[in-house]
Amino acid sequence: MAREERNIKVKIDQVKKVYNGRTGEMVALNGVSLDIADNEFVCVVGPSGCGKSTLLNIIAGLLEPTDGAVYVDERKVVGTGVERGVVFQQYALFPWLTVKKNVEFGLKLKGLSKDEIEETAMKYIRMVDLEKFTNAYPKELSGGMKQRVAIARAYAVNPEVLLMDEPFGALDAQTRTQLQSELLKTWEEERKTCFFITHDVEEAIILAQRVVIMSARPGRIKEIVDIDIPYPRTQETRMDPRFIELKTHIWSQVYQEYLEVRK
Amino acid sequence: MKNKKEKDFIGSIPKWAWLLLSLLTALVVWYFLSVNPKTGRTFKPLMEVLASAKVMYGRGVLLKDIGSSLISAIGGFACGFLLAVPIAFLMAWYRPVRFIVEPWIQFIRNIPPLAYVPLVVLSVGVGRTPQIIVICLSTFLVMTITIFQGVINVDETLIKAARVLGANDSVILVKVIFPATTPFIVTAIRLGISTALTTLIAAESTGAICGLGMRIKALANSYETAPMLLYIIIVGIIGMLAEKILKYFERKLTSWQEKREI
Ligand SMILES: Nc1ncnc2c1ncn2[C@@H]1O[C@H](COP(=O)(O)OP(=O)(O)OP(=O)(O)O)[C@@H](O)[C@H]1O
Ligand SMILES: [Mg+2]
């Protein structure tokens, strides 16, 4: 398979995370290992509370693992870095900045020239089709538009790895499928390594080359499913028999975990 | 259906007309209070109160009182604000500062300034200094608490978002925490202004030679209720004007906020 020849971009090596909560120690992740290839699109699914966000935050450098480590290009992750962009579920736009200023936020910190900042910001605002709202404030945007701005903002600093924590989780079904298509298109163009968390099994299969199924308490990788459906994928892909087969399989695996958690 | 009609009717009346109506209602209430023999001793007829402005001006104290009180109130408020901002941020940023300072604030906050004014006068002497110190202290307390609440309520994900875009601590402080806190700072200023005005009376209670608060007390001692009412009205007007100015800046600074239309 072609994948084996590709460089490993992100190496998650025996990551363990223990939270010291009020109710005592809580093992959120235990022995999680995963290699993500350069340009790969990986989706993570699993029951609520299985540690998906925890894992993403560790890759982002926003959380420290209790044990184990994450490597990006063979360099150990310590703290955040602009080569790893993050898109949050709650959009996390700066409400006091316009769309353009939001997208420029990271560019300004990179110390680029004024023209470069302007040009790059506009390029990504166009990419997410929000030119008309360049000078609007977040409160004037719909949820889908807000998430587009967040995606543009993450792309603008040109990260090598994009980490997305249920970015479309708060959106309605239509906006969701639209943003999925847009994200796929962008990914096919820009070919960034994507680590994408979702609750939605269909979303995972539409987007990913590999779907990682996590189990809960403590969070571990249960199974990794190769999605052998060729790109470009469209919404029609959902009718594909192979799609339905994969969906049935992954869904039943996640459901089993869900039942485990309920016990 | 009926409700909606009613709403439209209320909405169709311009704001200034409501203001006028509000003022007229107040005047009518005042009129009845002034003709009632019991309350009439306090509420002198409006004309008499207005005329007392001339009397006080003639005594050469009206402008001096207003000026003196404004200087004390603005001076004290400014000191309080300049102290409140850094201390509120320090409290939010370094937990030891918070654990040490917060109990003090909670302790002093509920003590009426009137109680400690004589102590301040005893150590710094009479004059403007004790007034500014007392107003500074009381405005500082209320503003620090409010700004501190704002800082610790800054959405954690905004800080994370800034961090992953390459921001370090000082950038986060200036470009995220500070703007995110502005609505609370505006609220703090609003509370600070009203605290400054209410404290003014206490601050001028001991050893002041002029000022709105000092004069109100002096007029009360000589039973001159008409000029007393005038002075009280002046304090209220100063408060309203300050609020108007603040509203103007608030609109400029926090227009990005999602607000409920009321
Ligand atoms: N700061 C924290 N302190 C203590 N426990 C935490 C903390 N953050 C998360 N946890 C616990 O760790 C576990 C994993 O949390 P995490 O947010 O990573 O789950 P998740 O898979 O992202 O869930 P969801 O799908 O609901 O977002 C949960 O049981 C949660 O209660
Ligand atoms: Mg999560």
Coordinates of C-alpha atoms and ligand atoms in Angstrom, one line a residue:
Chain A
M1 CA 0.0 0.0 0.0
A2 CA 1.1 3.5 -0.8
R3 CA 0.6 4.7 2.7
E4 CA 3.6 2.8 4.1
E5 CA 5.9 4.7 1.9
R6 CA 4.7 8.1 3.0
N7 CA 6.5 10.0 5.8
I8 CA 5.1 9.9 9.2
K9 CA 4.0 13.4 10.0
V10 CA 2.6 12.9 13.5
K11 CA 3.6 10.1 15.8
I12 CA 1.5 9.5 18.9
D13 CA 3.6 7.3 21.1
Q14 CA 2.2 5.5 24.1
V15 CA 0.3 8.5 25.3
K16 CA -1.3 8.3 28.7
K17 CA -3.3 11.1 30.4
V18 CA -4.4 11.1 34.0
Y19 CA -6.6 13.9 35.3
N20 CA -6.5 14.6 39.0
G21 CA -10.1 15.6 39.5
R22 CA -12.1 16.1 42.6
T23 CA -13.2 12.5 42.5
G24 CA -9.7 11.3 42.4
E25 CA -7.5 10.1 39.6
M26 CA -9.2 9.6 36.2
V27 CA -7.3 7.9 33.4
A28 CA -8.6 9.6 30.3
L29 CA -6.1 8.0 27.9
N30 CA -3.9 5.0 28.2
G31 CA -1.3 3.7 25.8
V32 CA -2.6 5.5 22.7
S33 CA -0.3 5.1 19.8
L34 CA -1.0 6.2 16.2
D35 CA 1.1 7.2 13.3
I36 CA -0.4 9.8 10.9
A37 CA 1.2 10.0 7.5
D38 CA 2.0 13.3 5.8
N39 CA -1.1 14.6 4.0
E40 CA -3.3 12.0 5.6
F41 CA -6.8 12.7 6.7
V42 CA -7.6 10.8 9.9
C43 CA -11.0 10.9 11.6
V44 CA -11.5 9.9 15.2
V45 CA -14.8 8.6 16.5
G46 CA -15.8 7.2 19.8
P47 CA -18.3 7.6 22.6
S48 CA -18.5 10.9 24.5
G49 CA -15.9 11.1 27.2
C50 CA -13.5 8.6 25.7
G51 CA -10.7 11.2 25.5
K52 CA -10.9 12.4 21.9
S53 CA -10.5 16.1 22.9
T54 CA -7.9 15.2 25.4
L55 CA -5.8 13.5 22.7
L56 CA -6.3 16.5 20.3
N57 CA -5.3 19.0 23.0
I58 CA -2.1 16.9 23.7
I59 CA -1.2 16.9 20.0
A60 CA -1.9 20.7 19.9
G61 CA 0.4 21.1 22.9
L62 CA -2.4 22.6 25.0
L63 CA -2.2 19.7 27.4
E64 CA 0.8 17.7 28.6
P65 CA 0.6 13.9 28.5
T66 CA 1.2 12.2 31.8
D67 CA 3.2 9.6 30.0
G68 CA 4.4 9.0 26.4
A69 CA 4.9 11.7 23.8
V70 CA 3.7 13.1 20.5
Y71 CA 6.2 13.8 17.7
V72 CA 5.7 16.0 14.7
D73 CA 8.3 15.5 12.0
E74 CA 10.2 13.5 14.7
R75 CA 10.4 16.5 17.0
K76 CA 8.8 16.1 20.3
V77 CA 5.8 18.3 20.9
V78 CA 6.3 20.7 23.8
G79 CA 3.7 23.4 24.0
T80 CA 1.8 24.9 21.0
G81 CA 3.3 25.6 17.7
V82 CA 2.1 27.3 14.5
E83 CA 2.8 24.2 12.5
R84 CA -0.2 22.7 14.2
G85 CA -3.5 24.6 13.6
V86 CA -6.6 24.0 15.6
V87 CA -10.3 24.5 14.8
F88 CA -12.5 24.3 17.9
Q89 CA -16.1 23.2 18.1
Q90 CA -17.2 26.5 19.7
Y91 CA -15.6 28.5 16.8
A92 CA -13.5 30.5 19.3
L93 CA -13.6 33.6 17.2
F94 CA -12.5 36.9 18.8
P95 CA -15.8 38.7 19.1
W96 CA -14.2 42.1 19.2
L97 CA -12.4 41.6 15.8
T98 CA -13.9 41.6 12.4
V99 CA -13.7 38.6 10.1
K100 CA -10.6 40.0 8.5
K101 CA -8.9 40.9 11.7
N102 CA -9.7 37.4 13.1
V103 CA -8.0 35.8 10.1
E104 CA -5.1 38.2 10.4
F105 CA -4.5 37.5 14.1
G106 CA -2.0 34.7 13.6
L107 CA -0.5 36.4 10.5
K108 CA 0.4 39.5 12.5
L109 CA 2.2 37.3 15.1
K110 CA 4.3 35.8 12.3
G111 CA 5.8 39.2 11.7
L112 CA 4.9 39.4 8.0
S113 CA 4.7 42.6 6.1
K114 CA 1.4 44.5 6.0
D115 CA 0.8 43.7 2.3
E116 CA 1.5 40.0 2.9
I117 CA -0.9 39.9 5.9
E118 CA -3.6 41.6 3.9
E119 CA -3.1 39.4 0.9
T120 CA -3.0 36.1 2.7
A121 CA -6.0 37.0 4.9
M122 CA -8.1 37.9 1.8
K123 CA -7.0 34.7 0.0
Y124 CA -8.4 32.6 2.8
I125 CA -11.5 34.7 3.3
R126 CA -12.1 34.1 -0.4
M127 CA -11.4 30.4 0.0
V128 CA -14.2 30.1 2.5
D129 CA -16.4 32.3 0.4
L130 CA -16.9 35.1 2.9
E131 CA -15.6 38.1 0.9
K132 CA -18.9 39.9 1.5
F133 CA -18.4 39.7 5.2
T134 CA -14.8 40.8 5.4
N135 CA -15.6 43.6 7.8
A136 CA -18.5 42.0 9.7
Y137 CA -18.2 41.1 13.4
P138 CA -18.7 37.5 14.5
K139 CA -22.1 38.3 16.1
E140 CA -23.4 39.2 12.6
L141 CA -22.6 35.7 11.2
S142 CA -24.4 32.4 11.3
G143 CA -22.9 29.4 12.9
G144 CA -21.7 28.0 9.6
M145 CA -20.1 31.3 8.6
K146 CA -18.4 31.5 12.0
Q147 CA -16.9 28.1 11.5
R148 CA -15.7 29.1 8.0
V149 CA -13.9 32.0 9.5
A150 CA -12.3 29.8 12.1
I151 CA -11.2 27.4 9.3
A152 CA -9.8 30.4 7.3
R153 CA -8.0 31.6 10.4
A154 CA -6.4 28.3 11.0
Y155 CA -5.4 27.9 7.3
A156 CA -4.0 31.4 7.1
V157 CA -1.0 30.7 9.2
N158 CA -0.2 27.8 6.9
P159 CA 0.1 25.0 9.5
E160 CA 1.3 21.6 8.4
V161 CA -1.2 19.7 10.6
L162 CA -4.8 20.7 11.1
L163 CA -6.5 19.5 14.3
M164 CA -10.2 19.8 14.3
D165 CA -12.4 19.0 17.4
E166 CA -15.9 18.4 16.1
P167 CA -15.8 21.5 14.1
F168 CA -19.2 20.9 12.5
G169 CA -20.8 19.5 15.7
A170 CA -23.0 22.5 16.4
L171 CA -24.3 23.0 12.8
D172 CA -27.4 21.9 11.2
A173 CA -27.3 18.9 8.7
Q174 CA -27.4 21.0 5.6
T175 CA -24.6 23.5 6.6
R176 CA -22.7 20.5 7.8
T177 CA -22.7 18.7 4.5
Q178 CA -21.8 21.9 2.7
L179 CA -18.8 22.5 5.0
Q180 CA -17.8 18.9 4.6
S181 CA -17.6 19.3 0.9
E182 CA -15.7 22.5 1.2
L183 CA -13.3 21.0 3.6
L184 CA -12.7 18.0 1.3
K185 CA -12.1 20.3 -1.6
T186 CA -9.6 22.4 0.4
W187 CA -7.9 19.3 1.7
E188 CA -7.5 17.9 -1.9
E189 CA -6.0 21.3 -2.9
E190 CA -3.8 22.1 0.1
R191 CA -3.0 18.5 1.2
K192 CA -2.5 19.3 4.9
T193 CA -2.4 16.5 7.4
C194 CA -5.8 16.5 9.1
F195 CA -6.8 15.1 12.5
F196 CA -10.5 15.4 12.7
I197 CA -12.7 14.5 15.6
T198 CA -16.4 13.8 15.1
H199 CA -19.4 12.1 16.6
D200 CA -20.9 11.5 13.2
V201 CA -19.8 8.2 11.6
E202 CA -20.9 9.3 8.1
E203 CA -18.9 12.4 8.4
A204 CA -15.9 10.4 9.3
I205 CA -16.2 8.1 6.3
I206 CA -16.9 10.9 3.8
L207 CA -13.8 12.7 4.9
A208 CA -11.2 10.3 6.1
Q209 CA -8.6 7.9 4.7
R210 CA -8.6 6.2 8.0
V211 CA -11.1 6.2 10.8
V212 CA -9.8 5.6 14.3
I213 CA -12.4 4.1 16.7
M214 CA -11.7 4.8 20.3
S215 CA -13.0 2.9 23.3
A216 CA -13.7 4.5 26.7
R217 CA -12.5 4.3 30.3
P218 CA -9.6 4.5 29.8
G219 CA -9.5 5.9 26.3
R220 CA -7.7 3.5 23.9
I221 CA -7.6 2.9 20.2
K222 CA -10.0 0.1 19.5
E223 CA -9.8 -0.3 15.8
I224 CA -8.5 1.5 12.8
V225 CA -10.6 1.2 9.7
D226 CA -9.2 2.0 6.2
I227 CA -11.7 3.9 4.1
D228 CA -11.0 2.4 0.7
I229 CA -13.3 4.7 -1.2
P230 CA -11.5 6.8 -3.8
Y231 CA -11.5 10.6 -3.8
P232 CA -13.0 12.9 -5.0
R233 CA -15.8 12.0 -2.7
T234 CA -19.1 13.8 -3.0
Q235 CA -22.4 13.6 -1.1
E236 CA -23.4 10.8 -3.5
T237 CA -20.7 8.7 -2.0
R238 CA -23.2 8.1 0.9
M239 CA -25.2 5.8 -1.5
D240 CA -22.1 3.7 -2.3
P241 CA -22.6 0.1 -1.1
R242 CA -19.1 0.2 0.3
F243 CA -19.9 3.3 2.2
I244 CA -22.9 1.7 3.8
E245 CA -20.9 -1.4 4.6
L246 CA -18.2 0.7 6.4
K247 CA -20.8 2.7 8.1
T248 CA -22.6 -0.3 9.5
H249 CA -19.3 -1.7 10.8
I250 CA -18.0 1.4 12.4
W251 CA -21.3 2.4 13.8
S252 CA -21.8 -1.0 15.5
Q253 CA -18.3 -0.7 17.0
V254 CA -19.0 2.7 18.4
Y255 CA -22.3 1.7 19.7
Q256 CA -20.8 -1.2 21.5
E257 CA -18.4 1.2 23.2
Y258 CA -21.3 3.4 24.0
L259 CA -23.0 0.5 25.7
E260 CA -19.8 -0.2 27.7
V261 CA -19.8 3.4 28.9
R262 CA -23.4 3.2 30.0
K263 CA -22.7 0.2 32.2
Chain B
M1 CA -52.2 40.0 18.5
K2 CA -53.2 42.7 20.9
N3 CA -49.8 42.5 22.6
K4 CA -48.1 43.1 19.3
K5 CA -50.2 46.2 18.6
E6 CA -49.5 47.5 22.0
K7 CA -45.7 47.0 21.5
D8 CA -45.8 48.8 18.2
F9 CA -47.6 51.7 19.8
I10 CA -45.1 52.0 22.6
G11 CA -42.2 51.7 20.1
S12 CA -43.7 54.4 17.8
I13 CA -43.3 57.1 20.5
P14 CA -39.8 58.7 20.2
K15 CA -37.3 58.4 23.0
W16 CA -37.3 62.1 23.8
A17 CA -41.0 62.1 24.2
W18 CA -40.8 59.4 26.8
L19 CA -38.1 61.4 28.6
L20 CA -40.4 64.4 28.6
L21 CA -43.2 62.4 29.9
S22 CA -41.0 61.0 32.6
L23 CA -39.9 64.5 33.6
L24 CA -43.5 65.8 33.6
T25 CA -44.7 62.9 35.8
A26 CA -41.9 63.7 38.3
L27 CA -42.9 67.3 38.3
V28 CA -46.6 66.4 38.9
V29 CA -45.6 64.1 41.8
W30 CA -43.4 66.9 43.2
Y31 CA -46.2 69.3 42.9
F32 CA -48.5 67.1 45.0
L33 CA -45.8 66.5 47.5
S34 CA -45.2 70.2 47.8
V35 CA -48.9 71.1 48.4
N36 CA -49.4 68.3 51.0
P37 CA -48.8 70.0 54.3
K38 CA -46.8 67.1 55.7
T39 CA -44.4 66.6 52.9
G40 CA -44.5 70.3 51.9
R41 CA -41.9 71.0 54.6
T42 CA -39.4 69.0 52.7
F43 CA -40.5 69.5 49.1
K44 CA -40.6 73.2 48.6
P45 CA -42.3 74.4 45.4
L46 CA -40.2 73.9 42.3
M47 CA -39.9 77.6 41.7
E48 CA -38.5 78.2 45.1
V49 CA -35.9 75.5 44.6
L50 CA -34.9 76.9 41.3
A51 CA -34.7 80.4 42.8
S52 CA -32.4 79.2 45.5
A53 CA -29.8 78.6 42.8
K54 CA -29.6 82.4 42.5
V55 CA -29.3 82.7 46.2
M56 CA -26.5 80.2 46.5
Y57 CA -24.8 81.8 43.5
G58 CA -25.1 85.2 45.2
R59 CA -23.5 83.7 48.3
G60 CA -20.6 82.8 46.0
V61 CA -20.6 79.1 46.9
L62 CA -22.6 77.4 44.1
L63 CA -19.9 77.1 41.5
K64 CA -17.2 76.6 44.1
D65 CA -19.1 73.7 45.6
I66 CA -19.7 72.1 42.3
G67 CA -16.1 72.6 41.2
S68 CA -14.7 71.3 44.4
S69 CA -16.8 68.2 44.5
L70 CA -16.1 67.4 40.8
I71 CA -12.3 67.7 41.5
S72 CA -12.6 65.3 44.5
A73 CA -14.9 62.9 42.7
I74 CA -12.9 62.8 39.5
G75 CA -9.6 62.7 41.3
G76 CA -10.6 59.9 43.6
F77 CA -12.2 58.0 40.9
A78 CA -9.2 58.3 38.6
C79 CA -6.9 57.1 41.4
G80 CA -9.3 54.2 42.1
F81 CA -9.4 53.2 38.5
L82 CA -5.7 53.4 37.9
L83 CA -5.2 51.1 41.0
A84 CA -8.1 48.8 40.2
V85 CA -7.0 47.7 36.7
P86 CA -3.5 46.4 37.5
I87 CA -4.6 44.9 40.8
A88 CA -7.6 43.1 39.3
F89 CA -5.4 41.7 36.6
L90 CA -2.7 40.6 39.1
M91 CA -5.4 38.9 41.2
A92 CA -6.6 37.0 38.2
W93 CA -3.1 36.1 36.9
Y94 CA -1.3 35.2 40.2
R95 CA -3.4 33.2 42.6
P96 CA -1.3 34.2 45.7
V97 CA -2.2 37.8 45.1
R98 CA -5.8 36.9 44.8
F99 CA -5.8 34.8 48.0
I100 CA -4.2 37.6 50.0
V101 CA -6.0 40.6 48.6
E102 CA -9.5 39.3 48.0
P103 CA -10.4 38.9 51.8
W104 CA -9.3 42.5 52.4
I105 CA -11.5 43.8 49.7
Q106 CA -14.4 41.8 50.9
F107 CA -13.8 43.0 54.4
I108 CA -13.5 46.7 53.7
R109 CA -16.2 46.8 50.9
N110 CA -19.1 46.6 53.3
I111 CA -17.9 49.1 55.8
P112 CA -19.7 52.5 55.1
P113 CA -17.1 55.1 54.2
L114 CA -18.7 57.5 56.7
A115 CA -17.2 55.3 59.4
Y116 CA -13.6 55.6 58.4
V117 CA -13.5 59.2 57.1
P118 CA -12.6 60.7 60.5
L119 CA -9.7 58.2 60.7
V120 CA -8.4 59.3 57.3
V121 CA -8.7 63.0 58.3
L122 CA -6.9 62.3 61.5
S123 CA -3.8 61.0 59.7
V124 CA -3.7 63.2 56.6
G125 CA -5.4 66.3 57.9
V126 CA -8.4 68.3 56.6
G127 CA -8.6 69.5 53.0
R128 CA -8.9 67.7 49.7
T129 CA -6.5 64.9 50.4
P130 CA -8.8 62.9 52.7
Q131 CA -11.7 63.3 50.2
I132 CA -9.6 61.9 47.4
I133 CA -8.3 59.1 49.5
V134 CA -11.8 58.0 50.7
I135 CA -13.3 58.2 47.2
C136 CA -10.3 56.4 45.7
L137 CA -10.6 53.6 48.2
S138 CA -14.4 53.1 47.8
T139 CA -14.3 53.2 44.0
F140 CA -11.2 51.0 43.9
L141 CA -12.9 48.3 45.9
V142 CA -16.0 48.1 43.7
M143 CA -14.1 48.4 40.4
T144 CA -11.4 45.8 41.4
I145 CA -14.1 43.2 42.1
T146 CA -15.9 43.8 38.9
I147 CA -12.8 43.9 36.6
F148 CA -11.5 40.8 38.4
Q149 CA -14.7 38.9 37.7
G150 CA -14.3 40.0 34.0
V151 CA -10.8 38.7 33.8
I152 CA -11.5 35.3 35.3
N153 CA -14.5 34.9 33.1
V154 CA -12.6 35.3 29.8
D155 CA -13.5 32.3 27.6
E156 CA -10.8 29.7 28.0
T157 CA -11.1 28.6 24.3
L158 CA -10.3 32.2 23.2
I159 CA -7.0 32.0 25.1
K160 CA -6.3 28.5 23.6
A161 CA -7.2 29.8 20.1
A162 CA -4.7 32.7 20.5
R163 CA -2.1 30.3 21.8
V164 CA -2.3 27.9 18.9
L165 CA -2.0 30.9 16.5
G166 CA 1.3 31.7 18.0
A167 CA 0.5 34.1 20.9
N168 CA 2.7 34.2 24.0
D169 CA 1.5 35.3 27.5
S170 CA 2.0 39.0 26.9
V171 CA 0.2 38.9 23.5
I172 CA -2.6 37.0 25.1
L173 CA -2.9 39.6 27.9
V174 CA -2.9 42.6 25.5
K175 CA -4.8 41.1 22.6
V176 CA -7.2 38.7 24.2
I177 CA -7.8 39.2 27.9
F178 CA -7.8 43.0 27.7
P179 CA -10.4 43.4 24.9
A180 CA -12.4 40.5 26.3
T181 CA -12.6 42.4 29.6
T182 CA -13.6 45.7 28.2
P183 CA -17.4 45.2 28.9
F184 CA -16.6 44.5 32.5
I185 CA -14.3 47.5 32.7
V186 CA -17.1 49.7 31.4
T187 CA -19.5 48.2 34.0
A188 CA -16.8 48.8 36.6
I189 CA -16.5 52.5 35.6
R190 CA -20.3 52.8 35.8
L191 CA -20.3 51.4 39.3
G192 CA -17.3 53.5 40.2
I193 CA -19.0 56.7 39.1
S194 CA -22.0 56.1 41.2
T195 CA -19.8 55.0 44.1
A196 CA -17.8 58.2 43.8
L197 CA -20.9 60.3 44.0
T198 CA -22.4 58.5 46.9
T199 CA -19.1 58.5 48.7
L200 CA -18.7 62.2 48.1
I201 CA -21.2 63.1 50.8
A202 CA -19.4 61.0 53.3
A203 CA -16.0 62.2 52.2
E204 CA -16.9 65.8 52.7
S205 CA -18.5 65.1 56.1
T206 CA -15.5 65.9 58.1
G207 CA -13.5 69.2 57.9
A208 CA -14.5 70.2 54.3
I209 CA -14.8 73.9 53.6
C210 CA -16.8 73.6 50.5
G211 CA -18.3 70.9 48.2
L212 CA -21.8 69.6 47.4
G213 CA -21.8 67.1 50.2
M214 CA -20.5 69.5 52.8
R215 CA -23.0 72.1 51.7
I216 CA -26.0 69.7 51.9
K217 CA -25.0 68.9 55.5
A218 CA -24.6 72.6 56.3
L219 CA -27.9 73.5 54.7
A220 CA -29.6 70.7 56.6
N221 CA -28.3 72.2 59.9
S222 CA -29.9 75.5 59.1
Y223 CA -33.1 73.9 57.8
E224 CA -32.8 75.5 54.3
T225 CA -34.6 72.8 52.4
A226 CA -35.0 74.6 49.1
P227 CA -31.2 74.9 48.3
M228 CA -30.7 71.5 49.8
L229 CA -33.0 70.0 47.3
L230 CA -31.3 72.0 44.6
Y231 CA -27.9 70.5 45.6
I232 CA -29.4 67.0 45.7
I233 CA -30.8 67.5 42.2
I234 CA -27.3 68.7 41.0
V235 CA -25.7 65.5 42.3
G236 CA -28.3 63.5 40.4
I237 CA -27.7 65.5 37.2
I238 CA -24.0 65.0 37.4
G239 CA -24.5 61.3 37.7
M240 CA -26.8 61.3 34.7
L241 CA -24.4 63.3 32.6
A242 CA -21.5 61.0 33.5
E243 CA -23.7 58.0 32.5
K244 CA -24.4 59.7 29.2
I245 CA -20.7 60.2 28.5
L246 CA -20.0 56.6 29.5
K247 CA -22.8 55.3 27.2
Y248 CA -21.1 57.1 24.3
F249 CA -17.8 55.4 24.9
E250 CA -19.5 52.1 25.7
R251 CA -21.1 52.0 22.2
K252 CA -17.8 52.6 20.6
L253 CA -15.8 50.1 22.7
T254 CA -18.2 47.2 23.0
S255 CA -20.4 47.3 20.0
W256 CA -19.0 43.9 19.0
Q257 CA -20.8 42.3 21.9
E258 CA -23.9 40.2 21.4
K259 CA -26.6 42.0 23.2
R260 CA -30.2 41.3 23.9
E261 CA -32.5 44.0 22.5
I262 CA -34.6 45.2 25.3
Ligands
LIG1 N1 -9.7 19.2 33.0 C1 -10.2 17.9 33.3 N2 -10.2 17.5 34.6 C2 -10.6 16.3 34.9 N3 -11.2 15.4 34.0 C3 -11.3 15.8 32.8 C4 -10.8 17.1 32.3 N4 -11.0 17.2 31.0 C5 -11.6 16.0 30.6 N5 -11.8 15.2 31.7 C6 -12.3 13.8 31.7 O1 -11.6 13.1 30.7 C7 -12.4 12.3 30.0 C8 -12.2 12.5 28.5 O2 -12.6 13.9 28.2 P1 -12.6 14.4 26.7 O3 -13.1 15.8 26.8 O4 -11.2 14.2 26.1 O5 -13.6 13.5 26.0 P2 -14.2 13.5 24.5 O6 -14.0 12.2 23.9 O7 -13.7 14.7 23.8 O8 -15.8 13.7 24.8 P3 -16.9 14.4 23.9 O9 -17.1 13.5 22.7 O10 -18.0 14.5 24.8 O11 -16.3 15.7 23.5 C9 -13.9 12.6 30.4 O12 -14.3 11.5 31.2 C10 -13.8 13.8 31.2 O13 -14.6 13.8 32.2
MG2 MG -14.6 16.5 23.0

